[in-house]
Each structure stands twice: as C-alpha cells, then as structure tokens.
PDB file of C-alpha atoms in Angstrom:
ATOM      1  CA  UNK O   1       2.460  12.696 -43.460  1.00 53.00           C
ATOM      2  CA  UNK O   2      -0.510  11.260 -41.555  1.00 57.00           C
ATOM      3  CA  UNK O   3      -0.495  12.687 -37.958  1.00 50.00           C
ATOM      4  CA  UNK O   4      -1.774   9.356 -36.585  1.00 53.00           C
ATOM      5  CA  UNK O   5       1.113   7.606 -38.277  1.00 51.00           C
ATOM      6  CA  UNK O   6       3.568  10.021 -36.672  1.00 43.00           C
ATOM      7  CA  UNK O   7       2.082   9.400 -33.210  1.00 47.00           C
ATOM      8  CA  UNK O   8       2.221   5.660 -33.793  1.00 48.00           C
ATOM      9  CA  UNK O   9       5.836   5.919 -34.928  1.00 45.00           C
ATOM     10  CA  UNK O  10       6.819   7.959 -31.852  1.00 43.00           C
ATOM     11  CA  UNK O  11       5.044   5.528 -29.545  1.00 46.00           C
ATOM     12  CA  UNK O  12       6.740   2.548 -31.130  1.00 46.00           C
ATOM     13  CA  UNK O  13      10.125   4.258 -30.983  1.00 43.00           C
ATOM     14  CA  UNK O  14       9.693   5.127 -27.309  1.00 47.00           C
ATOM     15  CA  UNK O  15       8.687   1.557 -26.402  1.00 46.00           C
ATOM     16  CA  UNK O  16      11.429   0.176 -28.596  1.00 50.00           C
ATOM     17  CA  UNK O  17      13.969   2.412 -26.893  1.00 53.00           C
ATOM     18  CA  UNK O  18      13.108   0.934 -23.495  1.00 51.00           C
ATOM     19  CA  UNK O  19      13.361  -2.623 -24.833  1.00 52.00           C
ATOM     20  CA  UNK O  20      16.584  -1.908 -26.671  1.00 55.00           C
ATOM     21  CA  UNK O  21      18.139  -0.326 -23.586  1.00 58.00           C
ATOM     22  CA  UNK O  22      17.129  -3.312 -21.481  1.00 56.00           C
ATOM     23  CA  UNK O  23      18.484  -5.645 -24.145  1.00 56.00           C
ATOM     24  CA  UNK O  24      21.807  -3.814 -24.146  1.00 60.00           C
ATOM     25  CA  UNK O  25      22.009  -4.093 -20.354  1.00 61.00           C
ATOM     26  CA  UNK O  26      21.279  -7.791 -20.520  1.00 61.00           C
ATOM     27  CA  UNK O  27      23.758  -8.321 -23.340  1.00 60.00           C
ATOM     28  CA  UNK O  28      26.484  -6.671 -21.267  1.00 63.00           C
ATOM     29  CA  UNK O  29      25.652  -8.944 -18.338  1.00 66.00           C
ATOM     30  CA  UNK O  30      25.727 -12.066 -20.528  1.00 60.00           C
ATOM     31  CA  UNK O  31      29.057 -11.146 -22.093  1.00 64.00           C
ATOM     32  CA  UNK O  32      30.558 -10.286 -18.707  1.00 66.00           C
ATOM     33  CA  UNK O  33      29.527 -13.664 -17.308  1.00 63.00           C
ATOM     34  CA  UNK O  34      30.907 -15.503 -20.323  1.00 60.00           C
ATOM     35  CA  UNK O  35      34.189 -13.612 -20.100  1.00 62.00           C
ATOM     36  CA  UNK O  36      34.542 -14.631 -16.468  1.00 59.00           C
ATOM     37  CA  UNK O  37      33.809 -18.263 -17.327  1.00 57.00           C
ATOM     38  CA  UNK O  38      35.987 -18.239 -20.449  1.00 55.00           C
ATOM     39  CA  UNK O  39      33.274 -20.139 -22.309  1.00 49.00           C
ATOM     40  CA  UNK O  40      33.458 -18.127 -25.561  1.00 48.00           C
ATOM     41  CA  UNK O  41      34.944 -14.948 -27.050  1.00 49.00           C
ATOM     42  CA  UNK O  42      33.756 -11.697 -25.512  1.00 48.00           C
ATOM     43  CA  UNK O  43      33.022 -10.109 -28.881  1.00 53.00           C
ATOM     44  CA  UNK O  44      30.594 -12.850 -29.968  1.00 53.00           C
ATOM     45  CA  UNK O  45      27.226 -11.391 -30.922  1.00 58.00           C
ATOM     46  CA  UNK O  46      24.096 -12.099 -28.872  1.00 56.00           C
ATOM     47  CA  UNK O  47      20.927 -12.459 -30.937  1.00 59.00           C
ATOM     48  CA  UNK O  48      18.494  -9.778 -29.697  1.00 57.00           C
ATOM     49  CA  UNK O  49      15.561 -11.706 -31.149  1.00 58.00           C
ATOM     50  CA  UNK O  50      16.355 -14.548 -28.760  1.00 58.00           C
ATOM     51  CA  UNK O  51      16.620 -12.105 -25.872  1.00 57.00           C
ATOM     52  CA  UNK O  52      13.131 -10.700 -26.394  1.00 58.00           C
ATOM     53  CA  UNK O  53      11.515 -13.830 -24.919  1.00 64.00           C
ATOM     54  CA  UNK O  54      14.045 -14.158 -22.126  1.00 69.00           C
ATOM     55  CA  UNK O  55      12.512 -13.894 -18.601  1.00 74.00           C
ATOM     56  CA  UNK O  56      15.549 -11.959 -17.364  1.00 74.00           C
ATOM     57  CA  UNK O  57      15.016  -9.355 -20.091  1.00 69.00           C
ATOM     58  CA  UNK O  58      11.333  -9.123 -19.216  1.00 73.00           C
ATOM     59  CA  UNK O  59      12.294  -8.494 -15.586  1.00 74.00           C
ATOM     60  CA  UNK O  60      14.773  -5.802 -16.631  1.00 73.00           C
ATOM     61  CA  UNK O  61      12.070  -4.177 -18.740  1.00 69.00           C
ATOM     62  CA  UNK O  62       9.545  -4.299 -15.871  1.00 72.00           C
ATOM     63  CA  UNK O  63      12.105  -2.831 -13.452  1.00 73.00           C
ATOM     64  CA  UNK O  64      12.911  -0.026 -15.891  1.00 74.00           C
ATOM     65  CA  UNK O  65       9.228   0.820 -16.372  1.00 76.00           C
ATOM     66  CA  UNK O  66       8.685   0.831 -12.590  1.00 72.00           C
ATOM     67  CA  UNK O  67      11.693   3.135 -12.111  1.00 67.00           C
ATOM     68  CA  UNK O  68      10.404   5.497 -14.804  1.00 69.00           C
ATOM     69  CA  UNK O  69       6.989   5.560 -13.138  1.00 69.00           C
ATOM     70  CA  UNK O  70       8.517   6.414  -9.757  1.00 68.00           C
ATOM     71  CA  UNK O  71      10.562   9.176 -11.372  1.00 67.00           C
ATOM     72  CA  UNK O  72       7.471  10.658 -13.053  1.00 65.00           C
ATOM     73  CA  UNK O  73       5.565  10.617  -9.745  1.00 64.00           C
ATOM     74  CA  UNK O  74       8.502  12.287  -7.984  1.00 63.00           C
ATOM     75  CA  UNK O  75       8.740  14.998 -10.645  1.00 65.00           C
ATOM     76  CA  UNK O  76       5.001  15.676 -10.447  1.00 65.00           C
ATOM     77  CA  UNK O  77       5.241  16.056  -6.652  1.00 61.00           C
ATOM     78  CA  UNK O  78       8.056  18.586  -7.104  1.00 59.00           C
ATOM     79  CA  UNK O  79       6.048  20.515  -9.691  1.00 66.00           C
ATOM     80  CA  UNK O  80       3.162  20.830  -7.247  1.00 65.00           C
ATOM     81  CA  UNK O  81       5.635  22.603  -4.941  1.00 67.00           C
ATOM     82  CA  UNK O  82       6.505  25.133  -7.638  1.00 63.00           C
ATOM     83  CA  UNK O  83       9.499  23.341  -9.138  1.00 72.00           C
ATOM     84  CA  UNK O  84      10.169  22.913 -12.853  1.00 88.00           C
ATOM     85  CA  UNK O  85       9.818  26.566 -13.818  1.00 91.00           C
ATOM     86  CA  UNK O  86      11.613  29.839 -13.158  1.00 96.00           C
ATOM     87  CA  UNK O  87       9.153  31.995 -11.213  1.00 95.00           C
ATOM     88  CA  UNK O  88       8.919  35.518  -9.835  1.00 96.00           C
ATOM     89  CA  UNK O  89       8.029  35.658  -6.122  1.00 96.00           C
ATOM     90  CA  UNK O  90       7.071  38.553  -3.867  1.00 96.00           C
ATOM     91  CA  UNK O  91       8.814  39.546  -0.657  1.00 96.00           C
ATOM     92  CA  UNK O  92       5.778  38.337   1.288  1.00 95.00           C
ATOM     93  CA  UNK O  93       6.013  34.844  -0.221  1.00 94.00           C
ATOM     94  CA  UNK O  94       9.799  34.555  -0.044  1.00 96.00           C
ATOM     95  CA  UNK O  95      10.195  32.769   3.311  1.00 95.00           C
ATOM     96  CA  UNK O  96       7.590  30.165   2.432  1.00 93.00           C
ATOM     97  CA  UNK O  97       9.245  29.489  -0.914  1.00 94.00           C
ATOM     98  CA  UNK O  98      12.740  28.897   0.505  1.00 94.00           C
ATOM     99  CA  UNK O  99      11.770  26.954   3.633  1.00 93.00           C
ATOM    100  CA  UNK O 100       9.329  24.405   2.183  1.00 89.00           C
ATOM    101  CA  UNK O 101      11.790  22.584  -0.048  1.00 90.00           C
ATOM    102  CA  UNK O 102      15.360  21.314   0.291  1.00 91.00           C
ATOM    103  CA  UNK O 103      17.156  23.202  -2.483  1.00 95.00           C
ATOM    104  CA  UNK O 104      16.271  26.670  -3.749  1.00 97.00           C
ATOM    105  CA  UNK O 105      18.135  28.969  -6.132  1.00 98.00           C
ATOM    106  CA  UNK O 106      16.966  32.583  -5.858  1.00 98.00           C
ATOM    107  CA  UNK O 107      18.086  35.350  -8.194  1.00 98.00           C
ATOM    108  CA  UNK O 108      17.886  38.879  -6.791  1.00 98.00           C
ATOM    109  CA  UNK O 109      17.765  41.138  -9.828  1.00 98.00           C
ATOM    110  CA  UNK O 110      17.128  44.625 -11.133  1.00 97.00           C
ATOM    111  CA  UNK O 111      14.875  44.859 -14.174  1.00 95.00           C
ATOM    112  CA  UNK O 112      17.128  47.418 -15.892  1.00 96.00           C
ATOM    113  CA  UNK O 113      20.441  45.578 -15.437  1.00 97.00           C
ATOM    114  CA  UNK O 114      21.714  43.809 -18.542  1.00 97.00           C
ATOM    115  CA  UNK O 115      23.633  41.161 -16.595  1.00 97.00           C
ATOM    116  CA  UNK O 116      20.511  40.272 -14.618  1.00 98.00           C
ATOM    117  CA  UNK O 117      18.774  39.533 -17.914  1.00 97.00           C
ATOM    118  CA  UNK O 118      21.659  37.237 -18.900  1.00 97.00           C
ATOM    119  CA  UNK O 119      21.349  35.343 -15.623  1.00 98.00           C
ATOM    120  CA  UNK O 120      17.570  35.140 -16.124  1.00 97.00           C
ATOM    121  CA  UNK O 121      18.074  33.461 -19.495  1.00 97.00           C
ATOM    122  CA  UNK O 122      20.324  30.727 -18.099  1.00 97.00           C
ATOM    123  CA  UNK O 123      18.254  30.020 -14.984  1.00 97.00           C
ATOM    124  CA  UNK O 124      15.083  29.803 -17.085  1.00 96.00           C
ATOM    125  CA  UNK O 125      16.800  27.122 -19.196  1.00 96.00           C
ATOM    126  CA  UNK O 126      17.978  25.120 -16.180  1.00 96.00           C
ATOM    127  CA  UNK O 127      14.719  25.167 -14.182  1.00 94.00           C
ATOM    128  CA  UNK O 128      12.779  22.533 -16.193  1.00 91.00           C
ATOM    129  CA  UNK O 129      15.885  20.333 -16.483  1.00 92.00           C
ATOM    130  CA  UNK O 130      16.451  20.139 -12.714  1.00 93.00           C
ATOM    131  CA  UNK O 131      13.015  19.664 -11.192  1.00 89.00           C
ATOM    132  CA  UNK O 132      14.414  18.591  -7.812  1.00 91.00           C
ATOM    133  CA  UNK O 133      15.682  22.177  -7.283  1.00 94.00           C
ATOM    134  CA  UNK O 134      13.390  25.210  -7.071  1.00 95.00           C
ATOM    135  CA  UNK O 135      14.320  28.240  -9.203  1.00 97.00           C
ATOM    136  CA  UNK O 136      12.872  31.629  -8.248  1.00 97.00           C
ATOM    137  CA  UNK O 137      13.703  35.311  -8.684  1.00 98.00           C
ATOM    138  CA  UNK O 138      12.862  38.467  -6.785  1.00 97.00           C
ATOM    139  CA  UNK O 139      13.038  42.121  -7.793  1.00 97.00           C
ATOM    140  CA  UNK O 140      15.598  43.634  -5.401  1.00 97.00           C
ATOM    141  CA  UNK O 141      13.850  47.019  -5.539  1.00 96.00           C
ATOM    142  CA  UNK O 142      10.684  45.426  -4.162  1.00 96.00           C
ATOM    143  CA  UNK O 143      12.436  43.374  -1.483  1.00 96.00           C
ATOM    144  CA  UNK O 144      14.387  45.861   0.671  1.00 96.00           C
ATOM    145  CA  UNK O 145      14.011  43.809   3.864  1.00 97.00           C
ATOM    146  CA  UNK O 146      15.660  40.660   2.479  1.00 97.00           C
ATOM    147  CA  UNK O 147      18.223  42.610   0.465  1.00 97.00           C
ATOM    148  CA  UNK O 148      19.380  44.122   3.763  1.00 97.00           C
ATOM    149  CA  UNK O 149      19.136  40.913   5.802  1.00 96.00           C
ATOM    150  CA  UNK O 150      21.081  38.923   3.192  1.00 97.00           C
ATOM    151  CA  UNK O 151      23.630  41.737   2.750  1.00 96.00           C
ATOM    152  CA  UNK O 152      23.148  41.916  -1.001  1.00 97.00           C
ATOM    153  CA  UNK O 153      25.412  44.614  -2.416  1.00 96.00           C
ATOM    154  CA  UNK O 154      25.882  43.653  -6.065  1.00 96.00           C
ATOM    155  CA  UNK O 155      23.408  42.496  -8.720  1.00 97.00           C
ATOM    156  CA  UNK O 156      22.867  40.003 -10.122  1.00 97.00           C
ATOM    157  CA  UNK O 157      23.119  38.041  -6.886  1.00 98.00           C
ATOM    158  CA  UNK O 158      22.062  34.397  -6.829  1.00 98.00           C
ATOM    159  CA  UNK O 159      21.534  33.022  -3.314  1.00 98.00           C
ATOM    160  CA  UNK O 160      21.729  29.241  -2.836  1.00 98.00           C
ATOM    161  CA  UNK O 161      19.456  27.908  -0.104  1.00 97.00           C
ATOM    162  CA  UNK O 162      19.614  24.456   1.477  1.00 95.00           C
ATOM    163  CA  UNK O 163      16.695  23.610   3.784  1.00 93.00           C
ATOM    164  CA  UNK O 164      15.941  27.293   4.291  1.00 94.00           C
ATOM    165  CA  UNK O 165      19.525  28.344   5.037  1.00 95.00           C
ATOM    166  CA  UNK O 166      21.549  30.578   2.709  1.00 96.00           C
ATOM    167  CA  UNK O 167      24.612  28.378   2.152  1.00 96.00           C
ATOM    168  CA  UNK O 168      26.365  30.158  -0.725  1.00 97.00           C
ATOM    169  CA  UNK O 169      25.947  32.823  -3.386  1.00 97.00           C
ATOM    170  CA  UNK O 170      27.012  33.875  -6.868  1.00 97.00           C
ATOM    171  CA  UNK O 171      27.859  37.583  -6.963  1.00 97.00           C
ATOM    172  CA  UNK O 172      27.851  39.051 -10.440  1.00 96.00           C
ATOM    173  CA  UNK O 173      29.735  36.790 -12.838  1.00 97.00           C
ATOM    174  CA  UNK O 174      32.883  36.406 -10.713  1.00 93.00           C
ATOM    175  CA  UNK O 175      32.626  32.607 -10.587  1.00 95.00           C
ATOM    176  CA  UNK O 176      31.707  32.384 -14.279  1.00 96.00           C
ATOM    177  CA  UNK O 177      34.821  33.858 -15.834  1.00 94.00           C
ATOM    178  CA  UNK O 178      33.724  37.469 -15.242  1.00 93.00           C
ATOM    179  CA  UNK O 179      32.400  37.552 -18.823  1.00 94.00           C
ATOM    180  CA  UNK O 180      28.900  38.042 -20.197  1.00 96.00           C
ATOM    181  CA  UNK O 181      29.109  35.209 -22.749  1.00 95.00           C
ATOM    182  CA  UNK O 182      29.379  32.249 -20.367  1.00 96.00           C
ATOM    183  CA  UNK O 183      27.381  29.180 -21.351  1.00 96.00           C
ATOM    184  CA  UNK O 184      24.410  27.629 -19.557  1.00 96.00           C
ATOM    185  CA  UNK O 185      26.531  24.495 -19.141  1.00 95.00           C
ATOM    186  CA  UNK O 186      29.216  26.484 -17.295  1.00 96.00           C
ATOM    187  CA  UNK O 187      26.622  27.781 -14.836  1.00 97.00           C
ATOM    188  CA  UNK O 188      25.097  24.310 -14.557  1.00 96.00           C
ATOM    189  CA  UNK O 189      28.461  22.699 -13.770  1.00 96.00           C
ATOM    190  CA  UNK O 190      29.141  25.350 -11.124  1.00 97.00           C
ATOM    191  CA  UNK O 191      25.786  24.710  -9.451  1.00 97.00           C
ATOM    192  CA  UNK O 192      26.408  20.955  -9.577  1.00 96.00           C
ATOM    193  CA  UNK O 193      29.785  21.511  -7.892  1.00 96.00           C
ATOM    194  CA  UNK O 194      28.097  23.575  -5.178  1.00 96.00           C
ATOM    195  CA  UNK O 195      25.608  20.764  -4.545  1.00 95.00           C
ATOM    196  CA  UNK O 196      22.540  22.627  -5.802  1.00 96.00           C
ATOM    197  CA  UNK O 197      21.935  20.501  -8.906  1.00 95.00           C
ATOM    198  CA  UNK O 198      22.081  16.751  -9.357  1.00 88.00           C
ATOM    199  CA  UNK O 199      24.903  15.377 -11.509  1.00 81.00           C
ATOM    200  CA  UNK O 200      22.763  12.305 -12.184  1.00 61.00           C
ATOM    201  CA  UNK O 201      19.922  14.495 -13.447  1.00 54.00           C
ATOM    202  CA  UNK O 202      22.351  16.336 -15.722  1.00 53.00           C
ATOM    203  CA  UNK O 203      23.522  13.035 -17.242  1.00 55.00           C
ATOM    204  CA  UNK O 204      19.937  11.799 -17.653  1.00 56.00           C
ATOM    205  CA  UNK O 205      18.973  15.038 -19.407  1.00 55.00           C
ATOM    206  CA  UNK O 206      21.890  14.639 -21.823  1.00 56.00           C
ATOM    207  CA  UNK O 207      20.767  11.053 -22.566  1.00 53.00           C
ATOM    208  CA  UNK O 208      17.166  12.207 -22.982  1.00 55.00           C
ATOM    209  CA  UNK O 209      18.289  14.939 -25.393  1.00 51.00           C
ATOM    210  CA  UNK O 210      20.184  12.373 -27.466  1.00 55.00           C
ATOM    211  CA  UNK O 211      17.148  10.072 -27.449  1.00 50.00           C
ATOM    212  CA  UNK O 212      14.778  12.853 -28.538  1.00 52.00           C
ATOM    213  CA  UNK O 213      17.205  13.757 -31.321  1.00 55.00           C
ATOM    214  CA  UNK O 214      17.216  10.121 -32.494  1.00 57.00           C
ATOM    215  CA  UNK O 215      13.394  10.157 -32.593  1.00 54.00           C
ATOM    216  CA  UNK O 216      13.365  13.354 -34.643  1.00 58.00           C
ATOM    217  CA  UNK O 217      15.914  11.907 -37.069  1.00 61.00           C
ATOM    218  CA  UNK O 218      13.865   8.714 -37.413  1.00 59.00           C
ATOM    219  CA  UNK O 219      10.643  10.644 -38.040  1.00 58.00           C
ATOM    220  CA  UNK O 220      12.353  12.882 -40.622  1.00 60.00           C
ATOM    221  CA  UNK O 221      13.780   9.808 -42.320  1.00 59.00           C
ATOM    222  CA  UNK O 222      10.349   8.172 -42.372  1.00 55.00           C
ATOM    223  CA  UNK O 223       8.785  11.342 -43.784  1.00 56.00           C
ATOM    224  CA  UNK O 224      11.402  11.511 -46.529  1.00 55.00           C
ATOM    225  CA  UNK O 225      10.792   7.886 -47.502  1.00 51.00           C
ATOM    226  CA  UNK O 226       7.046   8.505 -47.710  1.00 54.00           C
ATOM    227  CA  UNK O 227       7.658  11.672 -49.721  1.00 52.00           C
ATOM    228  CA  UNK O 228       9.878   9.812 -52.188  1.00 54.00           C
ATOM    229  CA  UNK O 229       7.328   7.034 -52.549  1.00 52.00           C
ATOM    230  CA  UNK O 230       4.671   9.606 -53.444  1.00 52.00           C
TER     231      UNK O 230
END
C-alpha cells in the first residue's frame, strides 16, 4: 500500500474523529433540548450532513481543537521537567527531582531483586500515560542517605511525593494483593486512589487507545480492499 496514501488516510481519520465527536456532542444537545420542549420524539435521527455547516458545530470543533492544543502545550511543559518517562536518578539529583514538581513517584529498588523488576515493568508502562506525574527510580545501594532518612526497610519501596513531601508509600506488594502477577491496571487504580494519578487522564488514555485501535482497523480494512482489487 502506498505510504503517502496511508498517511493521508490517518490524517483524514484523525480530523474526521474530531468532527464526528463534535457532531455527537451537538446531536446530544439538540435531542436533549427537543425532549425538554416535547417537540418531537427523542430517538429521531439528526442528519450529520446538515450539522456540518452549523455554526454551533463549528464552534464546538474550534473549542475542541483549542483544548487539544492547550493539552499538548501542557504535556510538552511537563516533559521538559522530566515527565513522561521512567528515569533513573542519582542520590545527588534526588532532592531537585522531587521538589521541582507537584507529584513524584519514586521507586527505591535493588537490581538483583525479582520483585523490583516487576515494579519497574509496571511503572515504565504508566509513566508515558500519566505525564502530569513524574516517575523516577533510585538504586537503594547507591542512596544510603535517603534510604536511612526515609526509613526504607523493604524493597521494592515506592515513595509517593506531593510538593516535595513524602505523603505515602507502597511497601513490597502488600497493597497489590501480595502476589507477583498483579496487573498494571491494579497498580494504576491504587495510585489514582492515593491521588498520585489523574482519573481523568486514565479515562482519556482509554478513549485514545480505543480511537487508535479504530484507526488501525480502518487502515487494515483499507489495505485488504486494495489487496483484493489488485
């Protein structure tokens, strides 16, 4: 399949997704208003072709684009502060890392401990999905000062910092069912409950995953049609 055609298809799908979402929002508003007025049945269809030229829909689309732009700018600002990835930090850099941002999750680990490697895997998955929280790790053997100051006795130990203050911690897998096979979602839900991750961000990521899956299905379908036509 022509690579330029694929890019064009993805671009059109992305733009179409924004318009379709705005159209759905507007359709809901129209139907809600008509239900309140009792002017016609709630389940009556609204022609999306007619909506495309509607000034209210254009405003919804513009507002959505502006919101997306603000979100991108916010995420880029976080990334400049070291968010969006799961990083190793040294003892010398530790204080600066945890005091220069609101929410920080720090994993104190030992490189030979199997359970520390399990925690690493899950935190590495969560870091790019929750850019508003910083994810870091530190080798406990190379950080004796902070291991003592934070009274870390068991590894893995995940310390949860809010504005530079250690507010809570996860010791081993006690809060995760005390089993090695807990899911990333279980850890994510726990961190949401403790106020370290955004529930809204979690929902947006799930919607984004579904959207990306729909794009992949559409591209595969298009590729199959072109293959059959050949």
